[in-house]
PDB file of C-alpha atoms in Angstrom:
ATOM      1  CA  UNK A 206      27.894  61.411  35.971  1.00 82.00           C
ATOM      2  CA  UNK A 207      26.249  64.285  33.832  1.00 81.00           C
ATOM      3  CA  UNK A 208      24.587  65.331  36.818  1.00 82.00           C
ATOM      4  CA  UNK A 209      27.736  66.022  39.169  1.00 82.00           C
ATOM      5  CA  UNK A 210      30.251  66.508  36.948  1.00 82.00           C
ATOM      6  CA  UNK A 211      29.869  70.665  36.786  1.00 80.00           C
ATOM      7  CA  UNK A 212      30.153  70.554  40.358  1.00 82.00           C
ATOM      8  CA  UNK A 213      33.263  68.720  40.835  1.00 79.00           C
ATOM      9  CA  UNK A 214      34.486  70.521  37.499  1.00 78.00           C
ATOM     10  CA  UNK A 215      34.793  73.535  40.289  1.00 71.00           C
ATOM     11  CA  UNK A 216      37.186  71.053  42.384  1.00 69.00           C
ATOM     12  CA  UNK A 217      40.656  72.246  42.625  1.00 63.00           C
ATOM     13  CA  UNK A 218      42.633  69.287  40.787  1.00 63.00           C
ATOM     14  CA  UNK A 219      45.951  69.241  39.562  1.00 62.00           C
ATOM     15  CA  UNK A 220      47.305  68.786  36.285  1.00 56.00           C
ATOM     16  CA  UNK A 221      47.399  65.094  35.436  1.00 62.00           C
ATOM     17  CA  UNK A 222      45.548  63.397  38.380  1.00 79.00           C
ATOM     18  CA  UNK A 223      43.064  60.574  38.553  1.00 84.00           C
ATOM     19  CA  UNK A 224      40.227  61.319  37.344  1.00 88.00           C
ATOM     20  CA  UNK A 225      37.363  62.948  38.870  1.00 89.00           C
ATOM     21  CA  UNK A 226      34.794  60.365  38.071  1.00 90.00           C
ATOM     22  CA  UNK A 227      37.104  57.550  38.841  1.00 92.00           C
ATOM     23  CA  UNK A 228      37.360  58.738  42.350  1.00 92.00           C
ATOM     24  CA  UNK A 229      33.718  59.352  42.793  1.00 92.00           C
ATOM     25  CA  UNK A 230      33.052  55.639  41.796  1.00 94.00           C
ATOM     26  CA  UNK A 231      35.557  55.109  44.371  1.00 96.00           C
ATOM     27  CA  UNK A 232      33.738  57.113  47.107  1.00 95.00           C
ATOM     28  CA  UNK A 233      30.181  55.016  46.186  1.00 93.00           C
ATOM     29  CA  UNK A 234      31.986  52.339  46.640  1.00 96.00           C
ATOM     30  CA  UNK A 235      32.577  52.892  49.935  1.00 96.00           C
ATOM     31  CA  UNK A 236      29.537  54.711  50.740  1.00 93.00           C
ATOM     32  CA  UNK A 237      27.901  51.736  49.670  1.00 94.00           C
ATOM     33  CA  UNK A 238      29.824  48.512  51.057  1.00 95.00           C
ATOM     34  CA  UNK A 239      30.762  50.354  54.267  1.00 94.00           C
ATOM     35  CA  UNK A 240      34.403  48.985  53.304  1.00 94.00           C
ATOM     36  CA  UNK A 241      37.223  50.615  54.865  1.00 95.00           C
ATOM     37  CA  UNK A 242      39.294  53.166  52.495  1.00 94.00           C
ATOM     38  CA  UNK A 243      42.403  51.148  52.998  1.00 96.00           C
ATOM     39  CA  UNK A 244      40.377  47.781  51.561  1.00 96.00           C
ATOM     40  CA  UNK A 245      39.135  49.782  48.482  1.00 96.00           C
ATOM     41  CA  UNK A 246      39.450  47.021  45.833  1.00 95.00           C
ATOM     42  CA  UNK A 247      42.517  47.435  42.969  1.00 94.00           C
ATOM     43  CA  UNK A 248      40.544  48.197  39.899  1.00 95.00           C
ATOM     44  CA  UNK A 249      39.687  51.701  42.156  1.00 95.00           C
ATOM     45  CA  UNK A 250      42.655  54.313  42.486  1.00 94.00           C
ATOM     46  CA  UNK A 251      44.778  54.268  45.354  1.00 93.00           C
ATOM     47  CA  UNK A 252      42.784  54.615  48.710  1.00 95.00           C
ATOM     48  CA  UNK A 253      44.988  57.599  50.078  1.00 94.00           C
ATOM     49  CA  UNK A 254      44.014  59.749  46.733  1.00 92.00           C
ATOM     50  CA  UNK A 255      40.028  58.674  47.515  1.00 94.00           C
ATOM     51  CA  UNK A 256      40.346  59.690  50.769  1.00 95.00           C
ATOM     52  CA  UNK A 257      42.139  63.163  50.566  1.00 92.00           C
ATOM     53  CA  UNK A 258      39.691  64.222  47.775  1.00 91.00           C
ATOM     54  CA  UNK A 259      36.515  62.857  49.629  1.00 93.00           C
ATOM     55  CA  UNK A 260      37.917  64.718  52.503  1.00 94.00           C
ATOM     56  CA  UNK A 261      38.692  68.063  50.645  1.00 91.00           C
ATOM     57  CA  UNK A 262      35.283  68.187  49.096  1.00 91.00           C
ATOM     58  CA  UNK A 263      33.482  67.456  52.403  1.00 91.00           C
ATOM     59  CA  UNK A 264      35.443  70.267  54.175  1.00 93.00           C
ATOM     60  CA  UNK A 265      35.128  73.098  51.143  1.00 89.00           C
ATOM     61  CA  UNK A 266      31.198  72.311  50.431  1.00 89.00           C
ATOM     62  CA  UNK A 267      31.418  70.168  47.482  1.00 89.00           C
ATOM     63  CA  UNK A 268      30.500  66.916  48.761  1.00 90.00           C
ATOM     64  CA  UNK A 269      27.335  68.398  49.935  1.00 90.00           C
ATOM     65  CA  UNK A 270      26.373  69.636  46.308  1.00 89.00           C
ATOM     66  CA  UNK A 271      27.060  66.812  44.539  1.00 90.00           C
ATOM     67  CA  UNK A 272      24.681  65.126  47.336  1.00 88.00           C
ATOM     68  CA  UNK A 273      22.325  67.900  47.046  1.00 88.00           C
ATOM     69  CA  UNK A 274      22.652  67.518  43.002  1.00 87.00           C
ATOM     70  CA  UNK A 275      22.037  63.604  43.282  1.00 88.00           C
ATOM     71  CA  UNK A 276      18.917  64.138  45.895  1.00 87.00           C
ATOM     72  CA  UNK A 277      17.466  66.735  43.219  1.00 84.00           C
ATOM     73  CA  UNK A 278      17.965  64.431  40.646  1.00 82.00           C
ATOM     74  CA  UNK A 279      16.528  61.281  42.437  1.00 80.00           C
ATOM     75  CA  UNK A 280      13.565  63.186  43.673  1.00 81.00           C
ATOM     76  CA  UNK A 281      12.372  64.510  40.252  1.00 79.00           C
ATOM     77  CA  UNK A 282      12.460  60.758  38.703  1.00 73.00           C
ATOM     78  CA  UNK A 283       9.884  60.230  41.357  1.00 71.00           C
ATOM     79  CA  UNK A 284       7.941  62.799  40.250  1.00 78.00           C
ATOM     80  CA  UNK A 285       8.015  65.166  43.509  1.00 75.00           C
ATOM     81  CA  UNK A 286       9.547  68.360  43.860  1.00 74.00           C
ATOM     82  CA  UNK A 287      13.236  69.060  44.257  1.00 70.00           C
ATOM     83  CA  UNK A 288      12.943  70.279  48.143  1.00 73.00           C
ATOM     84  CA  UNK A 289      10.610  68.369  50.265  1.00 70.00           C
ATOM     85  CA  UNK A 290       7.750  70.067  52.100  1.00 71.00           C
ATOM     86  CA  UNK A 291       7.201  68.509  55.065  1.00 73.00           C
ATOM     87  CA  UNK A 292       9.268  67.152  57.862  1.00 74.00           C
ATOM     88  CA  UNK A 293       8.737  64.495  60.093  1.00 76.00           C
ATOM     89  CA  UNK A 294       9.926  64.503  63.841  1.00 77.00           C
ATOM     90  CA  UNK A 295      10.582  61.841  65.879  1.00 74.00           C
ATOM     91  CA  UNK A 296       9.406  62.106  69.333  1.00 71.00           C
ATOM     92  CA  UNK A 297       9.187  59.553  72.586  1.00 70.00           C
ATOM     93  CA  UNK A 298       6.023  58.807  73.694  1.00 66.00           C
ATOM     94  CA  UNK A 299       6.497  56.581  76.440  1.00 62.00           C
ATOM     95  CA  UNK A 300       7.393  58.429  79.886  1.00 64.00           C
ATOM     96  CA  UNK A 301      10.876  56.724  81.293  1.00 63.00           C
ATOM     97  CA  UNK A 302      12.921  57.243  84.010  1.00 64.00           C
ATOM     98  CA  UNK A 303      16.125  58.901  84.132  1.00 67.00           C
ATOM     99  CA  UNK A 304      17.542  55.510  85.034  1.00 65.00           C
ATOM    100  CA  UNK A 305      17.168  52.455  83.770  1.00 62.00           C
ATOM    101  CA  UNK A 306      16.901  49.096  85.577  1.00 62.00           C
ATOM    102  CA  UNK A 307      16.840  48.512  89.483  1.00 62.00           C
ATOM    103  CA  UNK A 308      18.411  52.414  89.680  1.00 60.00           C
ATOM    104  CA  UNK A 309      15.222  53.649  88.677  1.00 59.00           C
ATOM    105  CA  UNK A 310      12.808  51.573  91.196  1.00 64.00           C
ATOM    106  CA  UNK A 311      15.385  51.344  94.060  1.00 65.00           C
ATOM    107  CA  UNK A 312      16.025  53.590  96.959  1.00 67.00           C
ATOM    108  CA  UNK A 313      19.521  54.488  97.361  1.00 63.00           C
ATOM    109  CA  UNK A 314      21.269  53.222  99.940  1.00 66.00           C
ATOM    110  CA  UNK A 315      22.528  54.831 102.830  1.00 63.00           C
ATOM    111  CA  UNK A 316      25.806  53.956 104.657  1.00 60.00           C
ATOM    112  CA  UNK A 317      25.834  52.586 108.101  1.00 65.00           C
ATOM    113  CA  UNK A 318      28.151  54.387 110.672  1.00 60.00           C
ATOM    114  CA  UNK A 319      29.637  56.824 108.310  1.00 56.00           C
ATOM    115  CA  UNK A 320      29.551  60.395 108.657  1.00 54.00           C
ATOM    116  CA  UNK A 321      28.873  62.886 106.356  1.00 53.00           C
ATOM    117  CA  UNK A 322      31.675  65.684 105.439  1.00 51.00           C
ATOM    118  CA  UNK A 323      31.451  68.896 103.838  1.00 52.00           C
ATOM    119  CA  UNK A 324      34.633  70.233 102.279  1.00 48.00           C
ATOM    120  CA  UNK A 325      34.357  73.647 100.587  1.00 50.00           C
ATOM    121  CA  UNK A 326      37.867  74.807  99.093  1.00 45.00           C
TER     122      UNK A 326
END
């Protein structure tokens, strides 16, 4: 809590709402169960209030500090620096097809006794 609590201090709230850290327990519990917000057990505060606020913060940037606070945080207990300096990129090394399955070993059939149109409009 010490460690995101100046950055949702910046929140907007209103005067006698849940509280801040009430609704971030809230949104780890969610992150973390993969429960839906409407299932959010009844010692949390009301789902709707969770949502909006997670909502709010991810659209105005503060859901992405308090992440960036927390990875910071998590990251110096490991002893490594607060930004990582490397990158690793995933890349496909086995050569496929466009198609899968028969599509990509088959030749396309051709109809019998049909004729071909053009239309151009």
């Amino acid at each position: 809590w010490q460690i995101v609590a100046p950055v949702l201090r910046n929140a907007t709230r209103q005067p006698g709402q849940v509280p801040r850290r009430a609704i971030l327990n809230a949104i780890f519990y969610v992150l973390r169960t993969g429960c839906q917000w409407r299932f959010l057990p009844v010692s949390y505060p009301n789902w709707k209030t969770v949502y909006s606020c997670f909502r709010r913060w991810s659209l105005n940037g503060t859901w992405d500090q308090v992440v960036d606070a927390l990875r910071v945080q998590v990251r110096y207990e490991q002893g490594r620096k607060a930004l990582p300096t490397a990158a690793v990129i995933d890349t496909q090394s086995v050569k496929t097809t466009e198609k899968g399955g028969d599509a990509a070993t088959m030749e396309p059939r051709k109809s019998k006794g049909a004729s071909e149109s053009n239309c151009a409009t």
